[in-house]
C-alpha angles and dihedrals in degrees: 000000000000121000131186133173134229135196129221134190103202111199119217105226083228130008112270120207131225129168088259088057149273111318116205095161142023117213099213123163128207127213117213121198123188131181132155100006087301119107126206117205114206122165134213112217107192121183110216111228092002105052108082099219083064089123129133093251096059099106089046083059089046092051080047096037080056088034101053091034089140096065091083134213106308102039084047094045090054090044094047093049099116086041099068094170087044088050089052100043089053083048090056104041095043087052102043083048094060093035116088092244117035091221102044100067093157109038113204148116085304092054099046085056085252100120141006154222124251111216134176118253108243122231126197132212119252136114114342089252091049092051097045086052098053080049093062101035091058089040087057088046084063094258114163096176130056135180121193121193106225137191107067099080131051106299094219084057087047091053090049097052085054092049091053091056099052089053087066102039145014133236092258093055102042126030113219122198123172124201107203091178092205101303093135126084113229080247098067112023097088088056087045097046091048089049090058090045091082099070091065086249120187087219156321120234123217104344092178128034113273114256104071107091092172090057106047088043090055083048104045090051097057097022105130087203111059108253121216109202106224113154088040081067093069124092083012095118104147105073088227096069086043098064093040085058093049084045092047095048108028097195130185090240150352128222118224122207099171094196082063102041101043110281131272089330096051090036088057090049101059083045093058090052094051107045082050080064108043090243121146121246141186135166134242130188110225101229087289111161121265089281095068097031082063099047089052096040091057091040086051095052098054094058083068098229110171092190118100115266132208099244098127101116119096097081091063099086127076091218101032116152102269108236138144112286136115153188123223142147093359090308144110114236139184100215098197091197087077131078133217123243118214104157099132082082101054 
């Protein structure tokens, strides 16, 4: 068994703003195992800045991760702990390279092009104009649930968008989720959140910065909009923490993003837990390519969620890997008429 490791620098086809600032590329890695004439593909989604193995030793894990490759799935898990996107890359290659196809990990009626996935449209921050076009442009592709990120314009403007939208529909025709991703002081997040109540919202996802367990706790008790933790997730690797986390907080909802929490195994984990609690979940890719796109999308489908999930992503880059999936009505297919390209590793 052979492994070797790629970069890619994948390029937005315009700069989409979050709170944390204007993204134009996204640095991602793929992990490529071969063994007996047959190739696994597994890709490491890092998040520059967000993710917490961004650390200046991470290509030199990458060249040991290929280098110990023998070593197999569990050795490598326990070694890659503190190297969650690493740890998913290996998952998914391992796994591609034992599966029939190395693109279809989770074989199902996704996967045969038989059902889909809803998902939520995404909409990113920039000037009010820009924003109220990608809403109804989203609204037009049979979207009926949005999510807006927040917290980087003026919030009165924010408000207003909102406002826009429930004038045209109700909450029981359109679903609206908001991601503040914390962009609001402790201070002020209970007024905020108050304030975004009004607009009959699912959910807001991380209203403060992660870190401040007292004061999430505090909002999340007396929020009048139910909260999903999705940053806190992050650099929480034993499950015990994990579920003291979950029992601290108790928030409405987490939010999963496998290449940031360890992969299937990590994301499983925090789903268990949970479940156990009676606490809300859905999953969300992290601006991964189209390959791991795929590999979360199937993993996804076979939990049997039948909220939207936040797996819109894959059409955003101008040299993303082409592959069969596609958005429509508001869904996430496999169209198994179509093939996958994935010349830039000839």
């Amino acid at each position: 068994m052979k492994a070797t490791y790629y970069k890619h620098i994948l390029e937005f086809k315009r700069p989409s703003g979050t709170s944390r600032g204007v993204l134009k590329t996204k640095e991602t890695w793929f992990i490529v195992i071969t063994s007996e004439g047959r190739q696994g593909i597994g890709e490491c989604g890092i998040l520059r800045t967000l993710s917490i193995d961004d650390r200046p030793d991470y290509e030199e894990k990458l060249r040991w991760t290929c280098n110990n490759i023998q070593l197999g799935e569990e050795k490598l898990w326990e070694a890659l702990k503190e190297f969650p996107s690493i740890q998913f890359g290996i998952e998914m290659a391992l796994k591609s390279l034992k599966s029939e196809s190395p693109y279809i990990l989770f074989p199902s009626k996704f996967t045969r092009g038989e059902d889909a996935i809803p998902i939520n449209g995404l909409i990113w921050m920039g000037e009010k104009e820009f924003m109220k076009n990608q809403i109804v442009e989203k609204l037009e592709q049979g979207f009926d649930c949005i999510k807006m990120k927040i917290g980087a314009i003026d919030f009165e403007a924010e408000l207003e968008l909102l406002s826009y939208i429930r004038s045209q529909f109700s909450k029981d025709i359109i679903e609206l989720r908001v991601d503040a991703n914390g962009a609001f002081t402790p201070e002020e997040a209970l007024n905020k959140l108050t304030k975004l109540s009004h607009y009959h919202l699912h959910s807001i996802e991380q209203p403060i910065k992660q870190g401040q367990p007292r004061s999430m706790k505090a909002l999340c008790k007396d929020t009048p909009l139910p909260i999903a933790l999705d940053e806190e997730l992050i650099g929480v690797f034993d499950v015990t923490e994990k579920k003291n986390l979950l029992l601290t907080i108790q928030p409405q909802y987490i939010i999963l993003k496998p290449s940031l929490i360890g992969g299937f195994r990590g994301t499983q984990e925090w789903i268990n837990l949970a479940d156990e609690l009676g606490i809300g979940w859905w999953i969300t890719s992290a601006l991964e390519s189209n390959i791991g796109l795929n590999a979360i999308a199937q993993y996804t489908y076979t939990l049997g969620s039948k909220m939207p999930q936040g797996l819109g992503t894959g059409s955003l880059y101008a040299n993303n890997i082409l592959a069969p999936l596609k958005v429509k009505n508001g869904t996430l297919r496999y169209e198994t008429d179509k093939d996958w390209n994935v010349s830039y590793l000839d």
